[in-house]
Amino acid sequence: MKKTSQITYDSFAEMGYFYLLSPLADDILSTEELDHNDEIMLDIGRQVPIIGIEFEGETAKKIAPFSGKNKIFKEIVLNSGETIFSFRLSDLPSKQSVKHKNIDSVVFHFADNNYQEFSGIDIIDIKLYLKEYLIQQNNDNTYI
């Protein structure tokens, strides 16, 4: 069986995809646009809130360098003691954050005030997602 990368990019279609769950591990119930940014589409699952994320346009080009990568999230322990899984495109600070209107478990971050400069994702309800799929082994916890 062919192993699928967690992040894929199709240069011909200029579209990217970000798997939060192993392909075929859940059924897609619907695909919905993320409020505030129409270049980000969410595949909504039956067992987990978001199975994967489709990126179009300029947002897709930003994730292209990560294509072929796996286990790109970091496990972070917040000052509150809560653990999250976090992925960032760069070290730029987040100026705006948004969740899907019906899903509280995943937060999307943007480096601008207009929600156009996608900068990363936090999974805040980690019990819904497999750590083994998202996190590298022996990854040191970071505090923010």
mmCIF file of C-alpha atoms in Angstrom:
data_model
loop_
_atom_site.group_PDB
_atom_site.id
_atom_site.type_symbol
_atom_site.label_atom_id
_atom_site.label_comp_id
_atom_site.label_asym_id
_atom_site.label_seq_id
_atom_site.Cartn_x
_atom_site.Cartn_y
_atom_site.Cartn_z
ATOM 1 C CA MET A 1 0.000 0.000 0.000
ATOM 2 C CA LYS A 2 1.364 3.407 -0.975
ATOM 3 C CA LYS A 3 2.117 5.677 1.977
ATOM 4 C CA THR A 4 0.455 9.066 1.662
ATOM 5 C CA SER A 5 2.220 12.170 2.884
ATOM 6 C CA GLN A 6 0.489 14.275 5.502
ATOM 7 C CA ILE A 7 0.872 17.320 3.241
ATOM 8 C CA THR A 8 0.489 17.134 -0.520
ATOM 9 C CA TYR A 9 0.707 19.782 -3.232
ATOM 10 C CA ASP A 10 -0.352 19.549 -6.864
ATOM 11 C CA SER A 11 1.667 22.164 -8.770
ATOM 12 C CA PHE A 12 -0.461 21.809 -11.920
ATOM 13 C CA ALA A 13 -3.742 22.497 -10.077
ATOM 14 C CA GLU A 14 -2.010 24.763 -7.525
ATOM 15 C CA MET A 15 -3.830 23.009 -4.708
ATOM 16 C CA GLY A 16 -2.592 21.541 -1.469
ATOM 17 C CA TYR A 17 -4.020 19.097 1.038
ATOM 18 C CA PHE A 18 -3.271 18.634 4.709
ATOM 19 C CA TYR A 19 -4.329 15.347 6.318
ATOM 20 C CA LEU A 20 -5.169 15.533 10.025
ATOM 21 C CA LEU A 21 -6.146 11.877 9.961
ATOM 22 C CA SER A 22 -4.747 8.981 7.976
ATOM 23 C CA PRO A 23 -6.529 8.704 4.606
ATOM 24 C CA LEU A 24 -9.452 6.274 4.621
ATOM 25 C CA ALA A 25 -9.580 6.347 8.448
ATOM 26 C CA ASP A 26 -12.907 8.210 8.426
ATOM 27 C CA ASP A 27 -15.696 9.154 6.041
ATOM 28 C CA ILE A 28 -16.041 12.703 4.729
ATOM 29 C CA LEU A 29 -19.546 13.920 5.531
ATOM 30 C CA SER A 30 -19.191 17.350 3.955
ATOM 31 C CA THR A 31 -16.701 19.929 2.711
ATOM 32 C CA GLU A 32 -17.080 23.454 4.033
ATOM 33 C CA GLU A 33 -15.266 26.734 3.525
ATOM 34 C CA LEU A 34 -13.475 28.258 6.494
ATOM 35 C CA ASP A 35 -15.099 31.530 7.489
ATOM 36 C CA HIS A 36 -12.925 34.562 6.623
ATOM 37 C CA ASN A 37 -10.761 32.743 4.023
ATOM 38 C CA ASP A 38 -12.270 31.122 0.919
ATOM 39 C CA GLU A 39 -8.953 29.453 -0.031
ATOM 40 C CA ILE A 40 -9.297 27.006 2.889
ATOM 41 C CA MET A 41 -11.822 24.159 2.630
ATOM 42 C CA LEU A 42 -12.430 21.705 5.473
ATOM 43 C CA ASP A 43 -13.332 18.048 5.008
ATOM 44 C CA ILE A 44 -15.698 17.338 7.892
ATOM 45 C CA GLY A 45 -15.622 13.794 9.259
ATOM 46 C CA ARG A 46 -17.921 11.352 10.956
ATOM 47 C CA GLN A 47 -15.568 10.420 13.847
ATOM 48 C CA VAL A 48 -13.368 13.519 14.006
ATOM 49 C CA PRO A 49 -14.437 17.108 13.312
ATOM 50 C CA ILE A 50 -11.906 17.804 10.522
ATOM 51 C CA ILE A 51 -10.338 14.971 8.516
ATOM 52 C CA GLY A 52 -8.302 17.191 6.234
ATOM 53 C CA ILE A 53 -7.883 20.661 4.824
ATOM 54 C CA GLU A 54 -7.749 21.665 1.169
ATOM 55 C CA PHE A 55 -5.811 24.796 0.252
ATOM 56 C CA GLU A 56 -6.181 26.816 -2.930
ATOM 57 C CA GLY A 57 -4.436 29.821 -4.493
ATOM 58 C CA GLU A 58 -1.761 31.708 -2.579
ATOM 59 C CA THR A 59 -2.478 29.741 0.593
ATOM 60 C CA ALA A 60 -1.715 26.468 -1.228
ATOM 61 C CA LYS A 61 1.587 27.880 -2.497
ATOM 62 C CA LYS A 62 2.606 28.593 1.105
ATOM 63 C CA ILE A 63 2.238 24.958 2.128
ATOM 64 C CA ALA A 64 3.936 23.637 -1.041
ATOM 65 C CA PRO A 65 7.423 23.485 0.593
ATOM 66 C CA PHE A 66 5.982 21.089 3.199
ATOM 67 C CA SER A 67 4.660 18.674 0.562
ATOM 68 C CA GLY A 68 5.805 15.117 1.202
ATOM 69 C CA LYS A 69 6.281 15.724 4.912
ATOM 70 C CA ASN A 70 4.774 13.691 7.749
ATOM 71 C CA LYS A 71 4.457 14.147 11.506
ATOM 72 C CA ILE A 72 4.863 17.911 11.260
ATOM 73 C CA PHE A 73 2.967 18.911 14.379
ATOM 74 C CA LYS A 74 4.649 19.700 17.683
ATOM 75 C CA GLU A 75 3.200 18.767 21.025
ATOM 76 C CA ILE A 76 3.081 21.923 23.121
ATOM 77 C CA VAL A 77 2.259 22.316 26.792
ATOM 78 C CA LEU A 78 0.713 25.723 27.430
ATOM 79 C CA ASN A 79 1.332 27.726 30.597
ATOM 80 C CA SER A 80 -2.126 26.586 31.711
ATOM 81 C CA GLY A 81 -0.911 22.977 31.626
ATOM 82 C CA GLU A 82 -3.131 22.134 28.646
ATOM 83 C CA THR A 83 -1.488 20.169 25.813
ATOM 84 C CA ILE A 84 -2.132 21.013 22.152
ATOM 85 C CA PHE A 85 -0.781 19.867 18.786
ATOM 86 C CA SER A 86 0.589 22.789 16.789
ATOM 87 C CA PHE A 87 1.855 23.349 13.229
ATOM 88 C CA ARG A 88 3.320 26.636 11.994
ATOM 89 C CA LEU A 89 4.542 27.657 8.547
ATOM 90 C CA SER A 90 6.968 30.135 10.109
ATOM 91 C CA ASP A 91 7.848 31.903 13.333
ATOM 92 C CA LEU A 92 5.681 34.908 12.467
ATOM 93 C CA PRO A 93 3.312 35.760 15.318
ATOM 94 C CA SER A 94 -0.376 35.109 14.831
ATOM 95 C CA LYS A 95 -2.427 38.306 14.486
ATOM 96 C CA GLN A 96 -5.801 36.614 13.990
ATOM 97 C CA SER A 97 -7.195 33.200 14.838
ATOM 98 C CA VAL A 98 -10.455 31.603 13.785
ATOM 99 C CA LYS A 99 -12.352 28.353 14.279
ATOM 100 C CA HIS A 100 -14.968 26.859 12.017
ATOM 101 C CA LYS A 101 -18.384 28.021 13.213
ATOM 102 C CA ASN A 102 -19.353 24.510 14.399
ATOM 103 C CA ILE A 103 -15.951 23.100 15.399
ATOM 104 C CA ASP A 104 -14.048 24.168 18.502
ATOM 105 C CA SER A 105 -11.279 21.561 18.379
ATOM 106 C CA VAL A 106 -9.111 23.132 15.618
ATOM 107 C CA VAL A 107 -7.873 26.743 15.455
ATOM 108 C CA PHE A 108 -6.526 28.375 12.275
ATOM 109 C CA HIS A 109 -3.933 31.139 12.640
ATOM 110 C CA PHE A 110 -3.140 34.051 10.332
ATOM 111 C CA ALA A 111 -0.204 36.470 10.282
ATOM 112 C CA ASP A 112 -2.384 39.395 9.152
ATOM 113 C CA ASN A 113 -5.563 41.089 10.347
ATOM 114 C CA ASN A 114 -7.543 40.108 7.215
ATOM 115 C CA TYR A 115 -7.246 36.292 7.585
ATOM 116 C CA GLN A 116 -5.354 35.946 4.303
ATOM 117 C CA GLU A 117 -1.805 35.067 5.476
ATOM 118 C CA PHE A 118 -2.351 31.528 6.757
ATOM 119 C CA SER A 119 0.337 30.734 9.310
ATOM 120 C CA GLY A 120 -0.685 27.540 11.079
ATOM 121 C CA ILE A 121 -3.059 25.252 12.917
ATOM 122 C CA ASP A 122 -3.569 24.239 16.534
ATOM 123 C CA ILE A 123 -5.490 21.139 17.515
ATOM 124 C CA ILE A 124 -6.772 21.970 20.963
ATOM 125 C CA ASP A 125 -8.857 18.844 21.593
ATOM 126 C CA ILE A 126 -6.026 16.342 21.208
ATOM 127 C CA LYS A 127 -8.037 13.302 22.298
ATOM 128 C CA LEU A 128 -9.822 13.418 18.921
ATOM 129 C CA TYR A 129 -6.630 12.944 16.871
ATOM 130 C CA LEU A 130 -3.859 10.330 16.868
ATOM 131 C CA LYS A 131 -0.633 11.637 18.339
ATOM 132 C CA GLU A 132 1.284 8.884 16.521
ATOM 133 C CA TYR A 133 0.059 10.212 13.177
ATOM 134 C CA LEU A 134 0.717 13.902 13.837
ATOM 135 C CA ILE A 135 3.782 14.126 16.110
ATOM 136 C CA GLN A 136 7.406 13.076 15.570
ATOM 137 C CA GLN A 137 8.786 10.615 18.088
ATOM 138 C CA ASN A 138 11.040 12.068 20.808
ATOM 139 C CA ASN A 139 9.694 15.563 20.194
ATOM 140 C CA ASP A 140 10.505 17.820 23.144
ATOM 141 C CA ASN A 141 7.597 19.742 24.586
ATOM 142 C CA THR A 142 7.772 23.491 24.178
ATOM 143 C CA TYR A 143 6.136 26.021 26.425
ATOM 144 C CA ILE A 144 4.311 29.078 25.164
#
